[in-house]
mmCIF file of C-alpha atoms in Angstrom:
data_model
loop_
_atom_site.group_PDB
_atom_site.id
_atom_site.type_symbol
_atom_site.label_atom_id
_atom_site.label_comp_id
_atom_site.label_asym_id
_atom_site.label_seq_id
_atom_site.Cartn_x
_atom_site.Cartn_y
_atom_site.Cartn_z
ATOM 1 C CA UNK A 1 5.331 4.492 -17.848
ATOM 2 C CA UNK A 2 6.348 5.839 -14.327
ATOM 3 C CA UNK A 3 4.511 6.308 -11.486
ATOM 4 C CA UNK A 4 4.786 10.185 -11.507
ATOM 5 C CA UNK A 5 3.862 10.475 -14.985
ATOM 6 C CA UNK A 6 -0.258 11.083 -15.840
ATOM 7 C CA UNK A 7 -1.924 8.821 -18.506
ATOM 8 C CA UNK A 8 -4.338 10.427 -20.846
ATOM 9 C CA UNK A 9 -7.558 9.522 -19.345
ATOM 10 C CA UNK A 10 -10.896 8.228 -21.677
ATOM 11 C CA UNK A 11 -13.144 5.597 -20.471
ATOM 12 C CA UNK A 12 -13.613 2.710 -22.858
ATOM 13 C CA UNK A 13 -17.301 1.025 -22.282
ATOM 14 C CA UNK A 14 -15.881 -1.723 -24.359
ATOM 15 C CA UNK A 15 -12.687 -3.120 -23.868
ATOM 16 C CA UNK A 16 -11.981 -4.493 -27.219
ATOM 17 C CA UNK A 17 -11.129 -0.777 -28.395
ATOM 18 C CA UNK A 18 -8.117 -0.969 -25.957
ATOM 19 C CA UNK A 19 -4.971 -2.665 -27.551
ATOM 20 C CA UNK A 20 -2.587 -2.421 -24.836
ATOM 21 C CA UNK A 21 -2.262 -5.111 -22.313
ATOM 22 C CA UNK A 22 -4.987 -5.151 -19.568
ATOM 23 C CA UNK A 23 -2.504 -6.161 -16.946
ATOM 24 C CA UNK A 24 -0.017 -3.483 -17.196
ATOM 25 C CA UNK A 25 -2.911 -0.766 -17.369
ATOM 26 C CA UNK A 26 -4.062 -2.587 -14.072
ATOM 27 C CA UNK A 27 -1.025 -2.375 -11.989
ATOM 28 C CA UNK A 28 -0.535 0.953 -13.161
ATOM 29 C CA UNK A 29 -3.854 2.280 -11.768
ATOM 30 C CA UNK A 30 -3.235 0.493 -8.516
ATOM 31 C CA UNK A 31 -0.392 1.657 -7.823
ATOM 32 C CA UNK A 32 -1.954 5.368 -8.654
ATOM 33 C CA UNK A 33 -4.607 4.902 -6.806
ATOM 34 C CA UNK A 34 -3.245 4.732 -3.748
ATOM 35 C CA UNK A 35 -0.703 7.130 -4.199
ATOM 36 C CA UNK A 36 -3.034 9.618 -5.029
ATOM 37 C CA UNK A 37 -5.635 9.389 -2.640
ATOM 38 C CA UNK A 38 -2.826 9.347 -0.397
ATOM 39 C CA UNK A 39 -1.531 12.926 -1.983
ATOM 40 C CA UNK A 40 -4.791 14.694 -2.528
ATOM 41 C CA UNK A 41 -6.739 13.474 1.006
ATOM 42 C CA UNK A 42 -5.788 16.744 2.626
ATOM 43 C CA UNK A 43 -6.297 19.518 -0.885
ATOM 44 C CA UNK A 44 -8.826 19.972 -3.044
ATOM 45 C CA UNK A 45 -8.067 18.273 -5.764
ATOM 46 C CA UNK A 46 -7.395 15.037 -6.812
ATOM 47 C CA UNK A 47 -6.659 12.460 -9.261
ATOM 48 C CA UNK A 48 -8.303 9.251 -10.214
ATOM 49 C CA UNK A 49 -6.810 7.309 -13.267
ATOM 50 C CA UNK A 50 -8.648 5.419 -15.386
ATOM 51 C CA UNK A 51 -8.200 3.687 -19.078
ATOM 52 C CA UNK A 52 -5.704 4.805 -20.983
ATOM 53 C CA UNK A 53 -6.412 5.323 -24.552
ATOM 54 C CA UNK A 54 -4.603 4.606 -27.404
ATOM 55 C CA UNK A 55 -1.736 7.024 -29.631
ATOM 56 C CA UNK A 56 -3.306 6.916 -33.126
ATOM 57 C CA UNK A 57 0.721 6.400 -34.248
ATOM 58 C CA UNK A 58 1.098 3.240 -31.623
ATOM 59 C CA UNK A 59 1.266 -0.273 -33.352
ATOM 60 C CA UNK A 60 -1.464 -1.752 -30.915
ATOM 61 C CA UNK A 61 0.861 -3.366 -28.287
ATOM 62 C CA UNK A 62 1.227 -1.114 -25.111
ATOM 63 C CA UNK A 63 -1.005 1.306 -23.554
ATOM 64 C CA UNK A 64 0.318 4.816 -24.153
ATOM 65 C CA UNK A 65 1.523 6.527 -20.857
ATOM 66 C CA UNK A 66 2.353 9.676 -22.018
ATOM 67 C CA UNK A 67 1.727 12.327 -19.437
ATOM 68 C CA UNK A 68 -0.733 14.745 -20.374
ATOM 69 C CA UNK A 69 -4.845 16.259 -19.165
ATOM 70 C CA UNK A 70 -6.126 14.560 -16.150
ATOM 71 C CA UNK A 71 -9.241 15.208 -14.357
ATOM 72 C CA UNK A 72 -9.481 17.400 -11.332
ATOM 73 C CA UNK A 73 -11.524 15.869 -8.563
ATOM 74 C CA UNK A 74 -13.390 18.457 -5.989
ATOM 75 C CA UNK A 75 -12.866 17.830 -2.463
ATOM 76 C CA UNK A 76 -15.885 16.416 -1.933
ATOM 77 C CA UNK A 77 -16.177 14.055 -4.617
ATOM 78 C CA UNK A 78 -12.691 12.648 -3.076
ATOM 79 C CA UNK A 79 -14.594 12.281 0.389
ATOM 80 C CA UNK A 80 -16.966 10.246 -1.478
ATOM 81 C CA UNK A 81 -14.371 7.911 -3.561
ATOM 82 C CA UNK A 82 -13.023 7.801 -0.013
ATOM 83 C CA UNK A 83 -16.068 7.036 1.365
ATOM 84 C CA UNK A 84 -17.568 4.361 -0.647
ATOM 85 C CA UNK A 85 -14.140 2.487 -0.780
ATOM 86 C CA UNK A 86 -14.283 2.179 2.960
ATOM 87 C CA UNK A 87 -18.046 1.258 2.659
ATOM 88 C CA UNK A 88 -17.261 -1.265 0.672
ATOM 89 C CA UNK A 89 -14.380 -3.117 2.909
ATOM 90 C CA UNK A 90 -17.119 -2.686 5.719
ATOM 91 C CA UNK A 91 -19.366 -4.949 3.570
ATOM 92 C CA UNK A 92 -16.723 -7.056 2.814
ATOM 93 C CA UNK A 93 -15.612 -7.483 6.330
ATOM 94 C CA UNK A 94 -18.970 -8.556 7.705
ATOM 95 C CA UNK A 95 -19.077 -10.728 4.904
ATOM 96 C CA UNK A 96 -16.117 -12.525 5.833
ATOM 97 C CA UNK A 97 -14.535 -11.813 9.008
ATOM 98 C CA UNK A 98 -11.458 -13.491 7.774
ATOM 99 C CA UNK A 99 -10.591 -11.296 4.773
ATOM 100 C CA UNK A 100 -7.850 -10.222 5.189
ATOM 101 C CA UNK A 101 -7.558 -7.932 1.886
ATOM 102 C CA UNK A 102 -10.247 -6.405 3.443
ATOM 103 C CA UNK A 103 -8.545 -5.655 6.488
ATOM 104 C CA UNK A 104 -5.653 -4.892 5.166
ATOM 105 C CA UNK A 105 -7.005 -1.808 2.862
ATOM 106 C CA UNK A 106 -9.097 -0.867 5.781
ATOM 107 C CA UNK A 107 -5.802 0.487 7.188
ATOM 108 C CA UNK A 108 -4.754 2.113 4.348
ATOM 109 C CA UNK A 109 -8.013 3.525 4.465
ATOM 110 C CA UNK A 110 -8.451 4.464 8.268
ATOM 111 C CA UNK A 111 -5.733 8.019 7.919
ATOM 112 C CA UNK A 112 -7.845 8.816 4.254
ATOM 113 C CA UNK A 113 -11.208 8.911 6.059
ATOM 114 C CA UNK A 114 -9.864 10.822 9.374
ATOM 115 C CA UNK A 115 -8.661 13.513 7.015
ATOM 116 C CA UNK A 116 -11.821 13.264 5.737
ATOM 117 C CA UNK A 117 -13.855 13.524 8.468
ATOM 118 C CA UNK A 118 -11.797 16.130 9.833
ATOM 119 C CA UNK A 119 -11.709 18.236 6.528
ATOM 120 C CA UNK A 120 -15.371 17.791 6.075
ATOM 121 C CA UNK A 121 -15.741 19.003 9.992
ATOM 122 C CA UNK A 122 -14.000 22.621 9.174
ATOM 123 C CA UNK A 123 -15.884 23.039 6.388
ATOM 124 C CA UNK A 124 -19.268 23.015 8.297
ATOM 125 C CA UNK A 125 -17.769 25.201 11.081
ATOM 126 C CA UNK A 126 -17.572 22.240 13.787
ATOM 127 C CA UNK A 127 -14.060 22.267 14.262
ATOM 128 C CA UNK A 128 -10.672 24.026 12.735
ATOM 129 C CA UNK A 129 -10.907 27.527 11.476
ATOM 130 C CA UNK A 130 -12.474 29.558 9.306
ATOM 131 C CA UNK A 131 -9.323 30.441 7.492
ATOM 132 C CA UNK A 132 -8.284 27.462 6.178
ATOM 133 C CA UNK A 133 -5.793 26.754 8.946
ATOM 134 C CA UNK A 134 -5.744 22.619 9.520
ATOM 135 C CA UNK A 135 -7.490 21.370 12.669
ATOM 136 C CA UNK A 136 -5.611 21.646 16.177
ATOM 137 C CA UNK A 137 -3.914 19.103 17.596
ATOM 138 C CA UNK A 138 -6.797 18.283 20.680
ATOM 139 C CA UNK A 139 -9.371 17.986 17.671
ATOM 140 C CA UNK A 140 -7.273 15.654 15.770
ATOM 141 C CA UNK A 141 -6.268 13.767 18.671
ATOM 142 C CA UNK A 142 -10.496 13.290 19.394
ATOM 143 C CA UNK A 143 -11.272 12.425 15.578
ATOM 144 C CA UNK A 144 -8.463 9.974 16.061
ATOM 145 C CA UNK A 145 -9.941 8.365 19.227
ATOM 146 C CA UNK A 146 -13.362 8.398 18.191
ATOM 147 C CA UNK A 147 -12.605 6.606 14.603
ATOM 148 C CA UNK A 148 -10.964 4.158 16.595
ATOM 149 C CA UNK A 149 -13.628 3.504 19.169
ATOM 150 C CA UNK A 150 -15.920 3.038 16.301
ATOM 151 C CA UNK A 151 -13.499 0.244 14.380
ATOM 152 C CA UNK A 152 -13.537 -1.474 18.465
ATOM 153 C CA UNK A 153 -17.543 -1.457 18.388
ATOM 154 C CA UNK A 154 -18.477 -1.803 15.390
ATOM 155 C CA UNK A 155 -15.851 -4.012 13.657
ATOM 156 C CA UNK A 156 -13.431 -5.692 15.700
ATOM 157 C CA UNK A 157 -15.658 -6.688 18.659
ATOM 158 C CA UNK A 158 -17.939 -8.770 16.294
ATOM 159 C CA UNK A 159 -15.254 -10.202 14.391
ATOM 160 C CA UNK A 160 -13.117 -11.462 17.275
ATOM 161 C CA UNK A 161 -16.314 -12.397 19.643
ATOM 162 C CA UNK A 162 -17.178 -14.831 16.362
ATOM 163 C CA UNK A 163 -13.745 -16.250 15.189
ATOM 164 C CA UNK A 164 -11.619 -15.959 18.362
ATOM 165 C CA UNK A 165 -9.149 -18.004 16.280
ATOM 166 C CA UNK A 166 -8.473 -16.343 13.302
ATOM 167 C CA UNK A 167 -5.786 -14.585 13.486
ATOM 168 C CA UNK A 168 -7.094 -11.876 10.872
ATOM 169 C CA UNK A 169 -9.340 -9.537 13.033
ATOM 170 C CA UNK A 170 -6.468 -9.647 15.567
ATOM 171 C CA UNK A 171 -3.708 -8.195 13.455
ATOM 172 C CA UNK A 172 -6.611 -5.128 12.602
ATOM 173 C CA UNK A 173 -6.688 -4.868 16.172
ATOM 174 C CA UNK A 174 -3.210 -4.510 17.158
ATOM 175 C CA UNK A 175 -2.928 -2.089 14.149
ATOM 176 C CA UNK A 176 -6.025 0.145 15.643
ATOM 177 C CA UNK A 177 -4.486 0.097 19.030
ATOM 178 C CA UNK A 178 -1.091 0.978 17.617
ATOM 179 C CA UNK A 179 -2.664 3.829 14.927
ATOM 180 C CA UNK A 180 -4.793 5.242 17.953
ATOM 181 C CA UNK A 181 -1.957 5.777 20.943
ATOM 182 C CA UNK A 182 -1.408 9.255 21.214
ATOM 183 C CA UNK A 183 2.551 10.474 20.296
ATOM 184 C CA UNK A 184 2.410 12.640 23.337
ATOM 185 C CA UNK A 185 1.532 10.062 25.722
ATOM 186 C CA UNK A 186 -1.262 7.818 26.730
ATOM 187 C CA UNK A 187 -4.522 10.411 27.072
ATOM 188 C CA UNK A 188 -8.011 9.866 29.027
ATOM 189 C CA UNK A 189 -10.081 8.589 25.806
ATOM 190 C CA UNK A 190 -7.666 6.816 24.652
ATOM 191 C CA UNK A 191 -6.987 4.610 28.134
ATOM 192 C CA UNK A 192 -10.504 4.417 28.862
ATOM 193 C CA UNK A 193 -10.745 2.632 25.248
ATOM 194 C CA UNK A 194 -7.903 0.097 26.253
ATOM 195 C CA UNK A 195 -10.018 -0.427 29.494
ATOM 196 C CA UNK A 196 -13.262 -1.048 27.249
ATOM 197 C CA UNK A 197 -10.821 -3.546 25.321
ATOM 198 C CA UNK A 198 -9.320 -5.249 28.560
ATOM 199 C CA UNK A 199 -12.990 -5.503 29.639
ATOM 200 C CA UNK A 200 -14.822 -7.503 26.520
ATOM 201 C CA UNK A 201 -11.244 -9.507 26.338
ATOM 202 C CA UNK A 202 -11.687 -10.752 29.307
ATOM 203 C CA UNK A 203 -15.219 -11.897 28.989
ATOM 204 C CA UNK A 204 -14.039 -13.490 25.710
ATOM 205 C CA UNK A 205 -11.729 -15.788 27.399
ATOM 206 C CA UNK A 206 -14.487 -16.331 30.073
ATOM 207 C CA UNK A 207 -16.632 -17.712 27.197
ATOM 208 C CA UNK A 208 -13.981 -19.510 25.383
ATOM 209 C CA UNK A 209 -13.240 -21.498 28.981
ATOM 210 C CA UNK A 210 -16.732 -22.398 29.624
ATOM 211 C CA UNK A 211 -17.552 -23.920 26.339
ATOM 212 C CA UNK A 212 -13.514 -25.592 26.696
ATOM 213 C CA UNK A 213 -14.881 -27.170 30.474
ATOM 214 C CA UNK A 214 -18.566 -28.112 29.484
ATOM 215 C CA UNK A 215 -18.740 -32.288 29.358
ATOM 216 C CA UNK A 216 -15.065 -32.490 30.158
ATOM 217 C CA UNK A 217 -14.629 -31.565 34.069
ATOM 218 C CA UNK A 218 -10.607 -32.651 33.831
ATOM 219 C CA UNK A 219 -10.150 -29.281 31.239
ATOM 220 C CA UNK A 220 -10.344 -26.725 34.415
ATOM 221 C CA UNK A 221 -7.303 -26.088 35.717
ATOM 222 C CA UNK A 222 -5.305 -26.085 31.950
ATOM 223 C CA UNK A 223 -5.255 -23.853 29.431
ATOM 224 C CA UNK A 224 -7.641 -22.283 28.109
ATOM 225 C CA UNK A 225 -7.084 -23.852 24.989
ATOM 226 C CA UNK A 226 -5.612 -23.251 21.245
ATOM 227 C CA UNK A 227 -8.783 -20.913 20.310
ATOM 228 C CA UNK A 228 -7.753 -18.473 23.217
ATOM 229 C CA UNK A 229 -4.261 -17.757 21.901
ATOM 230 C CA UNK A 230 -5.270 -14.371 19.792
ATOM 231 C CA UNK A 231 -7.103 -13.403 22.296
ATOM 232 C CA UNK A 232 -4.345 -13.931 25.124
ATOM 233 C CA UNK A 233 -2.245 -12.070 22.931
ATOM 234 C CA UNK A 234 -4.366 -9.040 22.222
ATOM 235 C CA UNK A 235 -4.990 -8.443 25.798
ATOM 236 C CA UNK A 236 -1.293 -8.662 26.651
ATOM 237 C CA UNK A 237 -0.955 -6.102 24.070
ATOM 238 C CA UNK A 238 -3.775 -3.666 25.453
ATOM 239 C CA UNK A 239 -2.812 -4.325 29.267
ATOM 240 C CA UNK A 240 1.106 -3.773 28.421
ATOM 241 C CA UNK A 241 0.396 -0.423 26.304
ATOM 242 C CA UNK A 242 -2.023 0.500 29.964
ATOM 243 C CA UNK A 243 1.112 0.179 31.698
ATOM 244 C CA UNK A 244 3.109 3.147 29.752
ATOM 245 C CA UNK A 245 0.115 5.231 31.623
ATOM 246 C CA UNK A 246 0.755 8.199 33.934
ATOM 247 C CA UNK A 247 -2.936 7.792 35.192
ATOM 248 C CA UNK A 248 -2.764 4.757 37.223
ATOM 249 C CA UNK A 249 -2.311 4.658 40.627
ATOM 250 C CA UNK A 250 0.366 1.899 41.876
ATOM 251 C CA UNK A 251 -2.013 -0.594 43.271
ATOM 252 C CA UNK A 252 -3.496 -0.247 39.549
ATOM 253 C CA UNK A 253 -0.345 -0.638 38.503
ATOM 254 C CA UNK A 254 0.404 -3.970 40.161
ATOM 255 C CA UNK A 255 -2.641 -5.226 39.400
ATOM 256 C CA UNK A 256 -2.283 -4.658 35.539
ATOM 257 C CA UNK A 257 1.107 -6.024 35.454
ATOM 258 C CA UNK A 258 0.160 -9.030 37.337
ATOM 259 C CA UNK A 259 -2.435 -9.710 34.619
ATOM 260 C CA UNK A 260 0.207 -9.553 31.851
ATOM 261 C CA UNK A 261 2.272 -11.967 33.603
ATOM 262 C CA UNK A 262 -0.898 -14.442 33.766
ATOM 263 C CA UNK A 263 -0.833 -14.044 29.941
ATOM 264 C CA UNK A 264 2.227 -14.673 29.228
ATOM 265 C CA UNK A 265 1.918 -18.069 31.805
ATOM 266 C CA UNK A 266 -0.965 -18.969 29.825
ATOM 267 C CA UNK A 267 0.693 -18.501 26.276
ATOM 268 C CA UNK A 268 3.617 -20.933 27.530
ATOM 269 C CA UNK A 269 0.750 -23.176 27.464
ATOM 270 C CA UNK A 270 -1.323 -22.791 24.876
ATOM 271 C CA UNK A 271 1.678 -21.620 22.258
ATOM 272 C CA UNK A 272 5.007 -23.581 22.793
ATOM 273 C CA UNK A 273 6.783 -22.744 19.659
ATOM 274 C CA UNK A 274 7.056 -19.084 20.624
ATOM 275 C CA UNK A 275 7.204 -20.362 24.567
ATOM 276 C CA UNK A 276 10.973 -18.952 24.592
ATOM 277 C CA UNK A 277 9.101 -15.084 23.190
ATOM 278 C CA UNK A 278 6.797 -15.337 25.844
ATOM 279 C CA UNK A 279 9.708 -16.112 28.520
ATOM 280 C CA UNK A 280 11.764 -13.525 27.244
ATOM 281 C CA UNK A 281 8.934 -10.757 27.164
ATOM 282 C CA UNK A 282 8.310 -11.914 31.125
ATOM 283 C CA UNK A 283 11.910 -11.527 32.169
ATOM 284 C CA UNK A 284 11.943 -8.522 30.066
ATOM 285 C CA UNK A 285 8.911 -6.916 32.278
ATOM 286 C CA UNK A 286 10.491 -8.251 35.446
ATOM 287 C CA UNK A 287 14.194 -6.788 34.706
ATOM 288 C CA UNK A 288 12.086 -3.123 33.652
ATOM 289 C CA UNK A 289 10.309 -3.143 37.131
ATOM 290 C CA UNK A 290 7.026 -2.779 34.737
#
C-alpha cells in the first residue's frame, strides 16, 4: 500500500474481525492523516482514513489497501477534527509542560487551525470575500499575529515561567517566533509581540536571580545560573530578530544590541560547551555593525 492510494474504509467495533496486522494499518493512517489534513485544510473536502477491511479472497495476513470509496468530509466537520486535535495537545500541554509530542504536533497543527480560522472567518462575512477569493494578505498577516500572541499568553508564558529549564517549551517558542515573522519584513504587531516577549523574559531572569542569591550573598555578581540558560537564549533570539526592525530609532538600536551582547556574556558562563557558538555569534554581530 502507498501513500497516495485510498483504503476501503469500514469501522470494525471489534478488532478481532480484522486479520491484517494492526501495526501496518497504524502507520498507514498516520502517515494519512497528516497528509491529508494537510491537503484538504484549505477545500471542502477531506479525507480521514480509518480501518481497513478485509478482501473476502485475502488469506488473512495483510490488510487490503486497494484504492477504492472514501468518505468526503464537509468543511466544517474538518474544522472540527482540526479543532479537537489541537484541543487535545492544549490539554496535554498543561498536563505536562514537558511533552514534547505535544509540542511538537502543536506545530503541525498551528498552519491547520489558521486556515481554519481564516476559512471559517470568510464564511461568516468577517474577512475575505464573498466570492470565494482566499483572504488578503493584511488579514492573513493579523490571523497570523494574533494566533501567535495567543500561543505567547496562553501557552508558552506558563510553561516557561514554571520550568525555566526544560528545554521543551523553549524550542515551541523559537518555532512561534520563527512561524510568526512576517516575509515582508518585521510589522507593528508583530514587534510589539517581541517587545511583550523581551519584557516577561526579562522578569523571568529577574526571578530566577533572586531565588539563585537568597541565603547565598557570594552568588551576586555570577551567573545567573544553569536554570537561566533557555531563557538567556530565547531572549537573544527575540532581541536579535528586534534588531532586523526598520522601526527603531538608533539609540533603540544600541540599546537592544547591547542587551544581546550581555546574553551572549552571560551564556559563556552559564553554557561552556557551546562557549566558542556564543563567541562566534558576538564577533559575528560586532563584524555586521548590528
Amino acid at each position: 500500500c502507498t501513500a497516495v492510494q485510498h483504503a476501503d474504509m469500514a469501522v470494525k467495533s471489534d478488532l478481532d474481525l480484522f486479520n491484517g496486522t494492526w501495526s501496518s494499518w497504524l502507520n498507514y493512517s498516520q502517515g494519512m492523516m497528516g497528509a491529508q489534513l494537510s491537503q484538504s485544510a484549505g477545500s471542502a473536502v477531506g479525507i480521514i482514513p480509518i480501518h481497513p477491511k478485509q478482501d473476502d479472497d485475502m488469506d488473512g495476513t495483510t490488510a487490503s489497501c486497494v484504492a477504492k470509496h472514501v468518505t468526503p468530509l464537509s468543511e466544517q466537520e474538518l474544522a472540527e477534527i482540526i479543532r479537537n486535535e489541537w484541543d487535545f495537545t492544549t490539554s496535554k500541554i498543561q498536563d505536562n509542560f514537558s511533552n514534547g509530542s505535544a509540542f511538537h504536533y502543536r506545530s503541525k497543527l498551528l498552519p491547520l487551525v489558521l486556515e481554519s480560522r481564516l476559512s471559517s472567518t470568510s464564511d461568516d462575512g468577517g474577512g475575505g470575500s464573498s466570492d470565494g477569493n482566499p483572504p488578503s494578505a493584511s488579514e492573513r498577516c493579523d490571523a497570523i499575529q494574533t494566533l501567535a500572541r495567543e500561543e505567547w499568553e496562553n501557552i508558552l508564558l506558563n510553561a516557561i515561567f514554571t520550568e525555566p529549564d526544560d528545554q521543551t517549551p523553549w524550542w515551541y517558542h523559537r518555532f512561534v517566533v520563527s512561524w510568526a515573522k512576517p516575509s515582508h519584513g518585521l510589522d507593528d504587531e508583530y514587534e510589539s509581540l517581541l517587545f511583550e516577549m523581551a519584557d516577561s523574559l526579562r522578569d523571568l531572569l529577574e526571578v530566577e536571580k533572586e531565588n539563585d542569591m537568597v541565603g547565598n550573598e557570594e552568588k551576586k555578581d555570577e551567573s545567573k545560573g544553569a536554570k537561566c540558560k533557555w531563557a538567556y537564549i530565547g531572549l537573544h533570539l527575540v532581541l536579535s530578530t528586534l534588531l532586523e526592525s526598520d522601526f527603531m530609532d538608533e539609540e533603540e538600536s544600541a540599546e537592544v544590541k547591547e542587551e544581546v551582547g550581555e546574553c551572549l556574556a552571560e551564556l559563556m558562563k552559564i553554557d561552556l560547551n557551546r562557549r566558542e557558538r556564543y563567541q562566534n555569534l558576538a564577533a559575528e554581530m560586532a563584524g555586521n555593525g548590528a
